[in-house]
């Protein structure tokens, strides 16, 4: 069983930065691909970024490319989302998710394929 706990959310002005962390309990490491998702009330959850188990391969949605960076430290069982140049439209609840992968070089973009989810952390960007 994998448990995920996010931290690092908060209130920030437009143009500012935040770094989200997702700490995994239980043995995860490179066996699990990870993703960061966000959801605004009344809208569907959307993938923001994904990373392979090895950390070598990443994926971003177009709206965050060049502003957000996903990374991981497998020794610490932690995945990060560095968010720079934040915009009001980035306001959402951000959650991390994990899915076991046999190939450590693949990331997963379909939320239905993820098995474990954190509770989420609120990010609010004021304009």
CSV table of N, CA and C in Angstrom, one decimal:
chain,number,residue,atom,x,y,z
A,1,UNK,N,0.8,-1.2,0.0
A,1,UNK,CA,0.0,0.0,0.0
A,1,UNK,C,0.9,1.2,0.0
A,2,UNK,N,0.5,2.2,-0.8
A,2,UNK,CA,1.3,3.4,-0.9
A,2,UNK,C,0.4,4.6,-0.5
A,3,UNK,N,0.9,5.4,0.4
A,3,UNK,CA,0.2,6.6,0.8
A,3,UNK,C,1.0,7.8,0.4
A,4,UNK,N,0.3,8.8,-0.1
A,4,UNK,CA,0.9,10.0,-0.6
A,4,UNK,C,0.4,11.2,0.1
A,5,UNK,N,1.3,12.1,0.5
A,5,UNK,CA,1.0,13.3,1.3
A,5,UNK,C,1.6,14.5,0.6
A,6,UNK,N,0.8,15.4,0.2
A,6,UNK,CA,1.3,16.7,-0.5
A,6,UNK,C,1.5,17.8,0.5
A,7,UNK,N,2.4,18.7,0.2
A,7,UNK,CA,2.6,19.8,1.0
A,7,UNK,C,3.2,20.9,0.1
A,8,UNK,N,3.2,22.2,0.6
A,8,UNK,CA,3.8,23.3,-0.1
A,8,UNK,C,2.8,24.2,-0.8
A,9,UNK,N,1.5,23.9,-0.7
A,9,UNK,CA,0.6,24.8,-1.3
A,9,UNK,C,0.4,26.1,-0.5
A,10,UNK,N,-0.3,27.1,-1.0
A,10,UNK,CA,-0.6,28.3,-0.3
A,10,UNK,C,-1.1,29.4,-1.2
A,11,UNK,N,-1.0,30.6,-0.7
A,11,UNK,CA,-1.4,31.8,-1.4
A,11,UNK,C,-0.2,32.5,-1.9
A,12,UNK,N,-0.2,32.9,-3.2
A,12,UNK,CA,1.0,33.6,-3.8
A,12,UNK,C,0.4,34.6,-4.8
A,13,UNK,N,1.2,35.6,-5.0
A,13,UNK,CA,0.8,36.6,-6.0
A,13,UNK,C,1.2,36.1,-7.4
A,14,UNK,N,0.4,36.6,-8.4
A,14,UNK,CA,0.8,36.3,-9.7
A,14,UNK,C,2.2,36.7,-10.0
A,15,UNK,N,2.9,35.8,-10.7
A,15,UNK,CA,4.3,35.9,-11.0
A,15,UNK,C,5.2,35.3,-10.0
A,16,UNK,N,4.6,34.9,-8.9
A,16,UNK,CA,5.4,34.2,-7.8
A,16,UNK,C,5.7,32.8,-8.1
A,17,UNK,N,6.3,32.1,-7.1
A,17,UNK,CA,6.7,30.7,-7.2
A,17,UNK,C,6.2,29.9,-6.0
A,18,UNK,N,6.0,28.7,-6.2
A,18,UNK,CA,5.8,27.7,-5.1
A,18,UNK,C,6.4,26.4,-5.5
A,19,UNK,N,6.8,25.6,-4.5
A,19,UNK,CA,7.3,24.3,-4.7
A,19,UNK,C,6.4,23.3,-3.9
A,20,UNK,N,5.8,22.4,-4.6
A,20,UNK,CA,5.0,21.4,-4.0
A,20,UNK,C,5.8,20.1,-3.8
A,21,UNK,N,5.5,19.4,-2.7
A,21,UNK,CA,6.2,18.2,-2.5
A,21,UNK,C,5.2,17.1,-2.3
A,22,UNK,N,5.5,15.9,-2.7
A,22,UNK,CA,4.6,14.7,-2.5
A,22,UNK,C,5.5,13.6,-1.9
A,23,UNK,N,5.2,13.3,-0.6
A,23,UNK,CA,6.0,12.3,0.1
A,23,UNK,C,5.2,11.0,0.1
A,24,UNK,N,5.9,9.9,-0.3
A,24,UNK,CA,5.3,8.6,-0.4
A,24,UNK,C,5.8,7.7,0.7
A,25,UNK,N,4.8,7.1,1.4
A,25,UNK,CA,5.2,6.1,2.4
A,25,UNK,C,5.1,4.7,1.8
A,26,UNK,N,5.9,3.8,2.3
A,26,UNK,CA,6.0,2.5,1.7
A,26,UNK,C,7.0,2.6,0.6
A,27,UNK,N,7.4,1.4,0.2
A,27,UNK,CA,8.5,1.4,-0.8
A,27,UNK,C,8.0,1.8,-2.2
A,28,UNK,N,8.4,2.8,-2.7
A,28,UNK,CA,8.0,3.3,-4.0
A,28,UNK,C,9.3,3.4,-4.9
A,29,UNK,N,9.9,4.5,-4.8
A,29,UNK,CA,11.2,4.7,-5.6
A,29,UNK,C,10.9,4.6,-7.1
A,30,UNK,N,11.8,4.0,-7.8
A,30,UNK,CA,11.8,4.0,-9.3
A,30,UNK,C,10.7,3.0,-9.8
A,31,UNK,N,10.1,2.2,-8.9
A,31,UNK,CA,9.1,1.3,-9.4
A,31,UNK,C,7.8,2.0,-9.8
A,32,UNK,N,7.6,3.3,-9.4
A,32,UNK,CA,6.4,3.9,-9.6
A,32,UNK,C,6.5,5.2,-10.5
A,33,UNK,N,5.7,5.3,-11.5
A,33,UNK,CA,5.6,6.6,-12.2
A,33,UNK,C,4.7,7.5,-11.4
A,34,UNK,N,4.9,8.8,-11.5
A,34,UNK,CA,4.2,9.7,-10.6
A,34,UNK,C,3.6,10.8,-11.5
A,35,UNK,N,2.6,11.4,-11.0
A,35,UNK,CA,2.0,12.6,-11.7
A,35,UNK,C,1.4,13.6,-10.8
A,36,UNK,N,1.4,14.8,-11.2
A,36,UNK,CA,0.7,15.9,-10.5
A,36,UNK,C,-0.5,16.3,-11.3
A,37,UNK,N,-1.6,16.4,-10.6
A,37,UNK,CA,-2.9,16.8,-11.2
A,37,UNK,C,-3.4,18.0,-10.5
A,38,UNK,N,-4.4,18.7,-11.1
A,38,UNK,CA,-5.0,19.8,-10.5
A,38,UNK,C,-6.5,19.8,-10.8
A,39,UNK,N,-7.3,20.3,-9.9
A,39,UNK,CA,-8.7,20.4,-10.1
A,39,UNK,C,-9.3,21.6,-9.5
A,40,UNK,N,-10.1,22.3,-10.4
A,40,UNK,CA,-10.9,23.4,-9.9
A,40,UNK,C,-12.3,22.9,-9.7
A,41,UNK,N,-12.9,23.4,-8.7
A,41,UNK,CA,-14.3,23.0,-8.3
A,41,UNK,C,-15.2,23.2,-9.5
A,42,UNK,N,-15.9,22.1,-9.8
A,42,UNK,CA,-16.9,22.1,-10.9
A,42,UNK,C,-16.3,21.7,-12.3
A,43,UNK,N,-15.0,21.5,-12.3
A,43,UNK,CA,-14.3,21.1,-13.5
A,43,UNK,C,-13.6,19.7,-13.3
A,44,UNK,N,-13.3,19.1,-14.4
A,44,UNK,CA,-12.6,17.8,-14.3
A,44,UNK,C,-11.1,18.0,-13.9
A,45,UNK,N,-10.7,16.9,-13.2
A,45,UNK,CA,-9.3,16.9,-12.9
A,45,UNK,C,-8.4,16.8,-14.1
A,46,UNK,N,-7.3,17.6,-14.2
A,46,UNK,CA,-6.4,17.5,-15.3
A,46,UNK,C,-5.0,17.3,-14.9
A,47,UNK,N,-4.3,16.5,-15.8
A,47,UNK,CA,-2.9,16.3,-15.6
A,47,UNK,C,-2.1,17.5,-15.8
A,48,UNK,N,-1.2,17.8,-14.9
A,48,UNK,CA,-0.3,18.9,-15.0
A,48,UNK,C,1.1,18.5,-15.5
A,49,UNK,N,1.6,17.5,-14.9
A,49,UNK,CA,2.9,17.0,-15.3
A,49,UNK,C,3.1,15.5,-14.8
A,50,UNK,N,3.9,14.8,-15.5
A,50,UNK,CA,4.1,13.4,-15.1
A,50,UNK,C,5.6,13.1,-15.3
A,51,UNK,N,6.1,12.1,-14.5
A,51,UNK,CA,7.5,11.7,-14.5
A,51,UNK,C,7.6,10.2,-14.4
A,52,UNK,N,8.6,9.7,-15.1
A,52,UNK,CA,8.9,8.3,-15.1
A,52,UNK,C,9.5,7.9,-13.8
A,53,UNK,N,9.5,6.6,-13.5
A,53,UNK,CA,10.1,6.1,-12.3
A,53,UNK,C,11.6,6.4,-12.1
A,54,UNK,N,12.3,6.4,-13.2
A,54,UNK,CA,13.7,6.8,-13.2
A,54,UNK,C,14.0,8.3,-13.1
A,55,UNK,N,12.9,9.0,-13.4
A,55,UNK,CA,13.1,10.5,-13.4
A,55,UNK,C,13.6,11.0,-14.7
A,56,UNK,N,14.0,10.1,-15.7
A,56,UNK,CA,14.6,10.6,-16.9
A,56,UNK,C,13.6,11.2,-17.9
A,57,UNK,N,12.4,10.8,-17.8
A,57,UNK,CA,11.4,11.3,-18.8
A,57,UNK,C,10.2,12.0,-18.1
A,58,UNK,N,9.9,13.1,-18.7
A,58,UNK,CA,8.8,13.9,-18.1
A,58,UNK,C,7.8,14.4,-19.2
A,59,UNK,N,6.7,14.8,-18.7
A,59,UNK,CA,5.6,15.3,-19.6
A,59,UNK,C,4.9,16.5,-18.9
A,60,UNK,N,4.6,17.5,-19.7
A,60,UNK,CA,3.9,18.7,-19.2
A,60,UNK,C,2.7,19.0,-20.2
A,61,UNK,N,1.7,19.5,-19.6
A,61,UNK,CA,0.7,20.1,-20.5
A,61,UNK,C,1.2,21.4,-21.0
A,62,UNK,N,0.6,21.8,-22.1
A,62,UNK,CA,1.2,23.0,-22.8
A,62,UNK,C,1.1,24.3,-21.9
A,63,UNK,N,0.1,24.4,-21.2
A,63,UNK,CA,-0.1,25.7,-20.4
A,63,UNK,C,0.9,25.9,-19.3
A,64,UNK,N,1.7,24.8,-18.9
A,64,UNK,CA,2.7,25.0,-17.9
A,64,UNK,C,4.1,24.8,-18.4
A,65,UNK,N,4.3,24.4,-19.6
A,65,UNK,CA,5.6,24.3,-20.2
A,65,UNK,C,6.4,25.5,-20.0
A,66,UNK,N,7.7,25.4,-19.6
A,66,UNK,CA,8.5,26.5,-19.4
A,66,UNK,C,8.3,27.2,-18.1
A,67,UNK,N,7.3,26.9,-17.3
A,67,UNK,CA,7.0,27.5,-16.0
A,67,UNK,C,7.1,26.5,-14.9
A,68,UNK,N,6.7,25.3,-15.1
A,68,UNK,CA,6.6,24.2,-14.1
A,68,UNK,C,7.7,23.2,-14.4
A,69,UNK,N,8.3,22.6,-13.3
A,69,UNK,CA,9.2,21.5,-13.4
A,69,UNK,C,8.9,20.4,-12.4
A,70,UNK,N,8.8,19.2,-13.0
A,70,UNK,CA,8.5,18.1,-12.1
A,70,UNK,C,9.9,17.3,-11.9
A,71,UNK,N,10.1,16.9,-10.7
A,71,UNK,CA,11.4,16.1,-10.4
A,71,UNK,C,11.1,15.2,-9.3
A,72,UNK,N,12.0,14.3,-9.1
A,72,UNK,CA,11.9,13.3,-8.0
A,72,UNK,C,13.2,13.0,-7.4
A,73,UNK,N,13.1,12.6,-6.1
A,73,UNK,CA,14.3,12.1,-5.4
A,73,UNK,C,13.9,10.7,-4.8
A,74,UNK,N,14.3,9.7,-5.5
A,74,UNK,CA,13.9,8.3,-5.2
A,74,UNK,C,14.4,7.9,-3.8
A,75,UNK,N,15.6,8.4,-3.5
A,75,UNK,CA,16.1,8.1,-2.1
A,75,UNK,C,15.2,8.6,-1.0
A,76,UNK,N,14.5,9.7,-1.3
A,76,UNK,CA,13.6,10.2,-0.3
A,76,UNK,C,12.1,9.9,-0.5
A,77,UNK,N,11.9,9.1,-1.6
A,77,UNK,CA,10.5,8.8,-2.0
A,77,UNK,C,9.6,10.0,-2.1
A,78,UNK,N,10.2,11.0,-2.7
A,78,UNK,CA,9.5,12.3,-2.8
A,78,UNK,C,9.5,12.8,-4.3
A,79,UNK,N,8.4,13.4,-4.7
A,79,UNK,CA,8.3,14.0,-6.0
A,79,UNK,C,8.0,15.5,-5.8
A,80,UNK,N,8.5,16.3,-6.6
A,80,UNK,CA,8.3,17.8,-6.5
A,80,UNK,C,7.7,18.4,-7.7
A,81,UNK,N,7.0,19.5,-7.5
A,81,UNK,CA,6.6,20.3,-8.6
A,81,UNK,C,6.9,21.8,-8.3
A,82,UNK,N,8.0,22.2,-9.0
A,82,UNK,CA,8.4,23.6,-8.9
A,82,UNK,C,7.5,24.4,-9.9
A,83,UNK,N,6.8,25.4,-9.3
A,83,UNK,CA,5.9,26.3,-10.1
A,83,UNK,C,6.4,27.7,-10.1
A,84,UNK,N,6.8,28.2,-11.3
A,84,UNK,CA,7.3,29.6,-11.4
A,84,UNK,C,6.3,30.4,-12.3
A,85,UNK,N,6.4,31.7,-12.2
A,85,UNK,CA,5.6,32.6,-13.0
A,85,UNK,C,4.1,32.2,-12.9
A,86,UNK,N,3.7,32.0,-11.7
A,86,UNK,CA,2.3,31.6,-11.5
A,86,UNK,C,1.3,32.6,-12.0
A,87,UNK,N,0.2,32.0,-12.5
A,87,UNK,CA,-0.9,32.8,-13.0
A,87,UNK,C,-2.2,32.5,-12.3
A,88,UNK,N,-3.1,33.4,-12.3
A,88,UNK,CA,-4.4,33.2,-11.6
A,88,UNK,C,-5.1,31.9,-12.1
A,89,UNK,N,-4.9,31.6,-13.3
A,89,UNK,CA,-5.5,30.3,-13.9
A,89,UNK,C,-4.9,29.1,-13.3
A,90,UNK,N,-3.8,29.2,-12.6
A,90,UNK,CA,-3.1,28.0,-12.0
A,90,UNK,C,-3.8,27.7,-10.6
A,91,UNK,N,-4.7,28.5,-10.2
A,91,UNK,CA,-5.4,28.3,-8.9
A,91,UNK,C,-6.2,27.0,-9.0
A,92,UNK,N,-5.9,26.1,-8.1
A,92,UNK,CA,-6.6,24.8,-8.0
A,92,UNK,C,-6.1,24.0,-6.8
A,93,UNK,N,-6.7,22.9,-6.6
A,93,UNK,CA,-6.2,21.9,-5.7
A,93,UNK,C,-5.3,21.0,-6.4
A,94,UNK,N,-4.1,20.8,-6.0
A,94,UNK,CA,-3.1,20.0,-6.7
A,94,UNK,C,-2.9,18.7,-5.9
A,95,UNK,N,-2.9,17.6,-6.6
A,95,UNK,CA,-2.8,16.3,-6.0
A,95,UNK,C,-1.7,15.5,-6.8
A,96,UNK,N,-1.0,14.7,-6.0
A,96,UNK,CA,-0.1,13.8,-6.7
A,96,UNK,C,-0.7,12.4,-6.8
A,97,UNK,N,-0.1,11.6,-7.7
A,97,UNK,CA,-0.7,10.2,-7.9
A,97,UNK,C,0.5,9.3,-8.3
A,98,UNK,N,0.3,8.0,-8.0
A,98,UNK,CA,1.4,7.0,-8.3
A,98,UNK,C,0.8,5.8,-8.9
A,99,UNK,N,1.6,5.2,-9.8
A,99,UNK,CA,1.2,3.9,-10.4
A,99,UNK,C,2.4,3.1,-10.7
A,100,UNK,N,2.3,1.8,-10.4
A,100,UNK,CA,3.5,1.0,-10.5
A,100,UNK,C,3.7,0.7,-12.0
A,101,UNK,N,5.0,0.8,-12.4
A,101,UNK,CA,5.3,0.5,-13.8
A,101,UNK,C,6.5,-0.4,-13.9
A,102,UNK,N,6.4,-1.4,-14.8
A,102,UNK,CA,7.5,-2.3,-14.9
A,102,UNK,C,8.7,-1.8,-15.7
A,103,UNK,N,8.4,-0.7,-16.5
A,103,UNK,CA,9.5,0.0,-17.2
A,103,UNK,C,9.7,1.3,-16.5
A,104,UNK,N,10.9,1.5,-16.0
A,104,UNK,CA,11.1,2.8,-15.2
A,104,UNK,C,11.3,4.0,-16.1
A,105,UNK,N,11.3,3.8,-17.4
A,105,UNK,CA,11.4,4.9,-18.3
A,105,UNK,C,10.1,5.5,-18.8
A,106,UNK,N,9.0,5.0,-18.4
A,106,UNK,CA,7.7,5.5,-18.9
A,106,UNK,C,7.0,6.3,-17.9
A,107,UNK,N,6.3,7.3,-18.4
A,107,UNK,CA,5.4,8.1,-17.6
A,107,UNK,C,4.0,7.8,-18.0
A,108,UNK,N,3.0,8.2,-17.2
A,108,UNK,CA,1.6,7.9,-17.4
A,108,UNK,C,0.8,9.2,-17.4
A,109,UNK,N,0.0,9.4,-18.5
A,109,UNK,CA,-0.8,10.6,-18.6
A,109,UNK,C,-2.3,10.4,-18.3
A,110,UNK,N,-2.7,9.2,-18.4
A,110,UNK,CA,-4.1,8.9,-18.1
A,110,UNK,C,-4.4,8.8,-16.7
A,111,UNK,N,-5.3,9.7,-16.1
A,111,UNK,CA,-5.5,9.6,-14.6
A,111,UNK,C,-6.2,8.3,-14.2
A,112,UNK,N,-6.9,7.6,-15.1
A,112,UNK,CA,-7.6,6.4,-14.8
A,112,UNK,C,-6.6,5.3,-14.5
A,113,UNK,N,-5.3,5.4,-15.0
A,113,UNK,CA,-4.3,4.4,-14.8
A,113,UNK,C,-3.6,4.5,-13.4
A,114,UNK,N,-3.8,5.6,-12.7
A,114,UNK,CA,-3.1,5.8,-11.4
A,114,UNK,C,-3.9,5.0,-10.3
A,115,UNK,N,-3.1,4.4,-9.4
A,115,UNK,CA,-3.7,3.6,-8.4
A,115,UNK,C,-3.8,4.3,-7.0
A,116,UNK,N,-2.9,5.2,-6.8
A,116,UNK,CA,-2.8,5.9,-5.5
A,116,UNK,C,-2.8,7.4,-5.7
A,117,UNK,N,-3.6,8.0,-4.7
A,117,UNK,CA,-3.8,9.5,-4.8
A,117,UNK,C,-3.6,10.1,-3.4
A,118,UNK,N,-3.0,11.3,-3.4
A,118,UNK,CA,-2.9,12.1,-2.2
A,118,UNK,C,-4.2,12.9,-2.0
A,119,UNK,N,-4.3,13.6,-0.9
A,119,UNK,CA,-5.5,14.3,-0.5
A,119,UNK,C,-5.5,15.7,-1.2
A,120,UNK,N,-4.4,16.2,-1.6
A,120,UNK,CA,-4.3,17.4,-2.3
A,120,UNK,C,-3.9,18.6,-1.5
A,121,UNK,N,-3.4,19.6,-2.1
A,121,UNK,CA,-3.0,20.9,-1.4
A,121,UNK,C,-3.5,22.0,-2.3
A,122,UNK,N,-4.0,23.0,-1.6
A,122,UNK,CA,-4.6,24.2,-2.3
A,122,UNK,C,-3.5,25.2,-2.8
A,123,UNK,N,-3.6,25.6,-4.0
A,123,UNK,CA,-2.8,26.6,-4.5
A,123,UNK,C,-3.7,27.7,-5.0
A,124,UNK,N,-3.4,28.9,-4.5
A,124,UNK,CA,-4.2,30.1,-4.8
A,124,UNK,C,-3.3,31.2,-5.3
A,125,UNK,N,-3.5,31.7,-6.5
A,125,UNK,CA,-2.7,32.7,-7.1
A,125,UNK,C,-3.6,34.0,-7.3
A,126,UNK,N,-3.2,35.0,-6.6
A,126,UNK,CA,-3.9,36.2,-6.6
A,126,UNK,C,-3.4,37.2,-7.7
A,127,UNK,N,-4.3,37.8,-8.4
A,127,UNK,CA,-3.9,38.7,-9.5
A,127,UNK,C,-3.8,40.1,-9.1
